[in-house]
Amino acid sequence: MFEVWRFAIGAAEKAAIAEGAAAGIVEGIKIAIKGIKDAFDIDFLSGKTLAEVITGKTFNNSTFFVDKILQEYNTMCVSSTTYQGKLICSLRSLTRWNVEPTTVISANAKQAAINAGKAAERVTAETTKALTAEKTGEVTSTSAIFSNPMVISFIVVVIIVIILLIIYLILRYRRKKKMKRKLQYIKLLKE
């Protein structure tokens, strides 16, 4: 019986961890998208929206961000003059102060990845803690106990045994009472 409970609690904890990780990934993706938009003023990478490009596997990968943003920088700013008003293209003006645009892109992309990773870890920890308490509470609650077929069977058997015991005691008492009367009649007849 105890093994069933341990298994149920373990399953509840695993489910909470999985849901917590999923919530953390969603938050990490949001923070990564916000970080990239704020730092570079871009909505697309390689012709796709940031939401399409930044996934659960890439939201905290700084190398991925650096590569993609450098490609976007080269496409938008180096080989074209169409996007000169964008923040990412204004990085070219930093060469006057001996700062390479690739250095700034690399630093900002890494910071966006680090912030996304931290946000994902924080949300994962908070969500996992809350869901673990909730799900283990569900497993150990009274209604969960009574929904287990083994527990229900045991309770039914105990109730049946108690009812049979009560019936036995009532019949025994009535029989004793009857025997007592019979003995009284026999005594009266002998006198």
mmCIF file of C-alpha atoms in Angstrom:
data_model
loop_
_atom_site.group_PDB
_atom_site.id
_atom_site.type_symbol
_atom_site.label_atom_id
_atom_site.label_comp_id
_atom_site.label_asym_id
_atom_site.label_seq_id
_atom_site.Cartn_x
_atom_site.Cartn_y
_atom_site.Cartn_z
ATOM 1 C CA MET A 1 0.000 0.000 0.000
ATOM 2 C CA PHE A 2 2.813 2.392 0.939
ATOM 3 C CA GLU A 3 4.537 1.624 -2.380
ATOM 4 C CA VAL A 4 1.468 2.831 -4.276
ATOM 5 C CA TRP A 5 1.601 6.140 -2.409
ATOM 6 C CA ARG A 6 5.311 6.547 -3.013
ATOM 7 C CA PHE A 7 4.804 5.845 -6.698
ATOM 8 C CA ALA A 8 1.923 8.337 -6.908
ATOM 9 C CA ILE A 9 3.908 11.030 -5.101
ATOM 10 C CA GLY A 10 6.927 10.367 -7.350
ATOM 11 C CA ALA A 11 4.745 10.651 -10.449
ATOM 12 C CA ALA A 12 3.255 13.904 -9.142
ATOM 13 C CA GLU A 13 6.734 15.321 -8.528
ATOM 14 C CA LYS A 14 7.897 14.314 -12.017
ATOM 15 C CA ALA A 15 4.841 15.949 -13.566
ATOM 16 C CA ALA A 16 5.488 19.120 -11.552
ATOM 17 C CA ILE A 17 9.132 19.194 -12.661
ATOM 18 C CA ALA A 18 8.125 18.737 -16.313
ATOM 19 C CA GLU A 19 5.502 21.491 -16.123
ATOM 20 C CA GLY A 20 7.944 23.751 -14.288
ATOM 21 C CA ALA A 21 10.594 23.222 -16.952
ATOM 22 C CA ALA A 22 8.073 23.985 -19.696
ATOM 23 C CA ALA A 23 7.029 27.203 -17.940
ATOM 24 C CA GLY A 24 10.687 28.138 -17.525
ATOM 25 C CA ILE A 25 11.379 27.607 -21.221
ATOM 26 C CA VAL A 26 8.394 29.755 -22.193
ATOM 27 C CA GLU A 27 9.614 32.549 -19.895
ATOM 28 C CA GLY A 28 13.177 32.175 -21.188
ATOM 29 C CA ILE A 29 11.992 32.526 -24.778
ATOM 30 C CA LYS A 30 10.012 35.672 -23.869
ATOM 31 C CA ILE A 31 13.013 37.240 -22.141
ATOM 32 C CA ALA A 32 15.347 36.312 -25.019
ATOM 33 C CA ILE A 33 13.018 37.883 -27.592
ATOM 34 C CA LYS A 34 12.659 41.012 -25.465
ATOM 35 C CA GLY A 35 16.431 41.226 -24.966
ATOM 36 C CA ILE A 36 17.160 40.924 -28.683
ATOM 37 C CA LYS A 37 14.470 43.469 -29.605
ATOM 38 C CA ASP A 38 15.665 45.945 -26.977
ATOM 39 C CA ALA A 39 19.362 45.594 -27.778
ATOM 40 C CA PHE A 40 19.201 45.547 -31.580
ATOM 41 C CA ASP A 41 15.753 46.815 -32.629
ATOM 42 C CA ILE A 42 15.149 43.823 -34.892
ATOM 43 C CA ASP A 43 12.072 41.641 -35.277
ATOM 44 C CA PHE A 44 13.455 39.110 -37.742
ATOM 45 C CA LEU A 45 16.491 36.819 -37.947
ATOM 46 C CA SER A 46 17.258 35.079 -41.238
ATOM 47 C CA GLY A 47 13.865 36.089 -42.631
ATOM 48 C CA LYS A 48 11.897 34.516 -39.759
ATOM 49 C CA THR A 49 10.293 36.160 -36.755
ATOM 50 C CA LEU A 50 12.157 35.997 -33.468
ATOM 51 C CA ALA A 51 9.437 33.727 -32.069
ATOM 52 C CA GLU A 52 10.111 31.222 -34.854
ATOM 53 C CA VAL A 53 13.885 31.338 -34.513
ATOM 54 C CA ILE A 54 14.205 31.363 -30.722
ATOM 55 C CA THR A 55 13.104 27.983 -29.408
ATOM 56 C CA GLY A 56 13.409 25.962 -26.245
ATOM 57 C CA LYS A 57 16.808 24.731 -27.386
ATOM 58 C CA THR A 58 18.207 28.097 -28.471
ATOM 59 C CA PHE A 59 16.846 30.689 -26.039
ATOM 60 C CA ASN A 60 19.936 30.586 -23.786
ATOM 61 C CA ASN A 61 22.546 29.714 -26.423
ATOM 62 C CA SER A 62 24.739 32.800 -26.751
ATOM 63 C CA THR A 63 26.717 31.377 -29.690
ATOM 64 C CA PHE A 64 23.491 30.891 -31.635
ATOM 65 C CA PHE A 65 22.446 34.487 -30.969
ATOM 66 C CA VAL A 66 25.839 35.919 -31.898
ATOM 67 C CA ASP A 67 25.941 33.983 -35.189
ATOM 68 C CA LYS A 68 22.374 34.848 -36.190
ATOM 69 C CA ILE A 69 22.643 38.511 -35.240
ATOM 70 C CA LEU A 70 25.989 38.910 -37.032
ATOM 71 C CA GLN A 71 24.394 37.384 -40.143
ATOM 72 C CA GLU A 72 21.495 39.806 -39.794
ATOM 73 C CA TYR A 73 23.912 42.720 -39.264
ATOM 74 C CA ASN A 74 25.860 41.803 -42.396
ATOM 75 C CA THR A 75 22.636 41.408 -44.392
ATOM 76 C CA MET A 76 20.917 44.565 -43.168
ATOM 77 C CA CYS A 77 23.729 47.020 -42.600
ATOM 78 C CA VAL A 78 26.888 46.052 -44.474
ATOM 79 C CA SER A 79 25.467 44.990 -47.821
ATOM 80 C CA SER A 80 22.428 47.309 -47.866
ATOM 81 C CA THR A 81 21.536 50.872 -46.944
ATOM 82 C CA THR A 82 17.801 50.240 -46.580
ATOM 83 C CA TYR A 83 17.875 49.714 -42.810
ATOM 84 C CA GLN A 84 20.230 52.544 -41.812
ATOM 85 C CA GLY A 85 17.698 53.892 -39.279
ATOM 86 C CA LYS A 86 17.694 50.643 -37.278
ATOM 87 C CA LEU A 87 19.589 50.460 -34.010
ATOM 88 C CA ILE A 88 21.592 47.462 -35.189
ATOM 89 C CA CYS A 89 22.923 49.483 -38.140
ATOM 90 C CA SER A 90 23.978 52.360 -35.907
ATOM 91 C CA LEU A 91 26.651 50.044 -34.506
ATOM 92 C CA ARG A 92 28.746 50.862 -37.579
ATOM 93 C CA SER A 93 29.292 54.350 -36.194
ATOM 94 C CA LEU A 94 31.102 52.839 -33.192
ATOM 95 C CA THR A 95 34.141 52.140 -35.347
ATOM 96 C CA ARG A 96 35.033 55.802 -34.891
ATOM 97 C CA TRP A 97 35.802 55.047 -31.226
ATOM 98 C CA ASN A 98 37.748 51.865 -32.055
ATOM 99 C CA VAL A 99 34.908 49.590 -30.954
ATOM 100 C CA GLU A 100 34.050 46.847 -33.406
ATOM 101 C CA PRO A 101 30.334 46.228 -34.042
ATOM 102 C CA THR A 102 30.974 42.495 -33.662
ATOM 103 C CA THR A 103 32.180 43.096 -30.094
ATOM 104 C CA VAL A 104 29.034 45.028 -29.190
ATOM 105 C CA ILE A 105 26.806 42.475 -30.916
ATOM 106 C CA SER A 106 28.577 39.641 -29.163
ATOM 107 C CA ALA A 107 28.314 41.277 -25.726
ATOM 108 C CA ASN A 108 24.634 42.197 -26.094
ATOM 109 C CA ALA A 109 23.681 38.805 -27.538
ATOM 110 C CA LYS A 110 25.479 37.001 -24.722
ATOM 111 C CA GLN A 111 23.745 39.202 -22.156
ATOM 112 C CA ALA A 112 20.343 38.447 -23.716
ATOM 113 C CA ALA A 113 21.098 34.708 -23.548
ATOM 114 C CA ILE A 114 22.291 34.955 -19.932
ATOM 115 C CA ASN A 115 19.201 36.934 -18.897
ATOM 116 C CA ALA A 116 16.942 34.421 -20.653
ATOM 117 C CA GLY A 117 18.689 31.514 -18.930
ATOM 118 C CA LYS A 118 18.386 33.151 -15.498
ATOM 119 C CA ALA A 119 14.716 33.965 -16.046
ATOM 120 C CA ALA A 120 14.055 30.391 -17.159
ATOM 121 C CA GLU A 121 15.804 28.985 -14.080
ATOM 122 C CA ARG A 122 13.899 31.320 -11.752
ATOM 123 C CA VAL A 123 10.493 30.543 -13.271
ATOM 124 C CA THR A 124 11.290 26.827 -13.412
ATOM 125 C CA ALA A 125 12.196 26.778 -9.723
ATOM 126 C CA GLU A 126 9.147 28.804 -8.658
ATOM 127 C CA THR A 127 6.701 26.870 -10.811
ATOM 128 C CA THR A 128 8.144 23.487 -9.883
ATOM 129 C CA LYS A 129 7.945 24.295 -6.179
ATOM 130 C CA ALA A 130 4.336 25.474 -6.433
ATOM 131 C CA LEU A 131 3.217 22.590 -8.645
ATOM 132 C CA THR A 132 5.010 19.991 -6.512
ATOM 133 C CA ALA A 133 3.131 21.177 -3.445
ATOM 134 C CA GLU A 134 -0.142 21.251 -5.370
ATOM 135 C CA LYS A 135 0.225 17.859 -7.042
ATOM 136 C CA THR A 136 1.480 16.008 -3.960
ATOM 137 C CA GLY A 137 -1.403 17.609 -2.077
ATOM 138 C CA GLU A 138 -3.771 16.147 -4.643
ATOM 139 C CA VAL A 139 -2.250 12.696 -4.218
ATOM 140 C CA THR A 140 -2.378 12.757 -0.434
ATOM 141 C CA SER A 141 -5.776 14.424 -0.091
ATOM 142 C CA THR A 142 -8.699 12.516 1.367
ATOM 143 C CA SER A 143 -10.580 12.412 -1.901
ATOM 144 C CA ALA A 144 -7.519 10.960 -3.651
ATOM 145 C CA ILE A 145 -7.232 8.267 -0.995
ATOM 146 C CA PHE A 146 -10.832 7.243 -1.510
ATOM 147 C CA SER A 147 -10.445 7.149 -5.277
ATOM 148 C CA ASN A 148 -7.869 4.353 -5.004
ATOM 149 C CA PRO A 149 -9.610 1.004 -5.759
ATOM 150 C CA MET A 150 -7.524 -0.923 -3.209
ATOM 151 C CA VAL A 151 -8.462 1.472 -0.419
ATOM 152 C CA ILE A 152 -12.118 1.362 -1.396
ATOM 153 C CA SER A 153 -12.083 -2.455 -1.396
ATOM 154 C CA PHE A 154 -10.451 -2.540 2.024
ATOM 155 C CA ILE A 155 -12.994 -0.097 3.460
ATOM 156 C CA VAL A 156 -15.907 -2.105 2.025
ATOM 157 C CA VAL A 157 -14.559 -5.339 3.537
ATOM 158 C CA VAL A 158 -14.127 -3.692 6.944
ATOM 159 C CA ILE A 159 -17.673 -2.294 6.831
ATOM 160 C CA ILE A 160 -19.099 -5.713 5.908
ATOM 161 C CA VAL A 161 -17.187 -7.371 8.758
ATOM 162 C CA ILE A 162 -18.470 -4.770 11.224
ATOM 163 C CA ILE A 163 -22.064 -5.260 10.041
ATOM 164 C CA LEU A 164 -21.745 -9.056 10.369
ATOM 165 C CA LEU A 165 -20.286 -8.675 13.860
ATOM 166 C CA ILE A 166 -23.180 -6.439 14.917
ATOM 167 C CA ILE A 167 -25.723 -8.904 13.532
ATOM 168 C CA TYR A 168 -23.965 -11.752 15.342
ATOM 169 C CA LEU A 169 -23.986 -9.870 18.656
ATOM 170 C CA ILE A 170 -27.676 -8.967 18.298
ATOM 171 C CA LEU A 171 -28.641 -12.566 17.499
ATOM 172 C CA ARG A 172 -26.501 -13.881 20.354
ATOM 173 C CA TYR A 173 -28.145 -11.485 22.784
ATOM 174 C CA ARG A 174 -31.625 -12.492 21.622
ATOM 175 C CA ARG A 175 -30.727 -16.162 21.890
ATOM 176 C CA LYS A 176 -29.391 -15.697 25.423
ATOM 177 C CA LYS A 177 -32.539 -13.853 26.379
ATOM 178 C CA LYS A 178 -34.670 -16.625 24.923
ATOM 179 C CA MET A 179 -32.653 -19.306 26.731
ATOM 180 C CA LYS A 180 -33.011 -17.408 29.995
ATOM 181 C CA ARG A 181 -36.812 -17.373 29.631
ATOM 182 C CA LYS A 182 -36.831 -21.020 28.779
ATOM 183 C CA LEU A 183 -34.855 -21.815 31.927
ATOM 184 C CA GLN A 184 -37.291 -19.739 33.981
ATOM 185 C CA TYR A 185 -40.258 -21.702 32.568
ATOM 186 C CA ILE A 186 -38.490 -24.965 33.286
ATOM 187 C CA LYS A 187 -37.831 -23.884 36.878
ATOM 188 C CA LEU A 188 -41.440 -22.842 37.282
ATOM 189 C CA LEU A 189 -42.652 -26.155 35.934
ATOM 190 C CA LYS A 190 -40.403 -28.101 38.307
ATOM 191 C CA GLU A 191 -41.738 -26.272 41.326
#
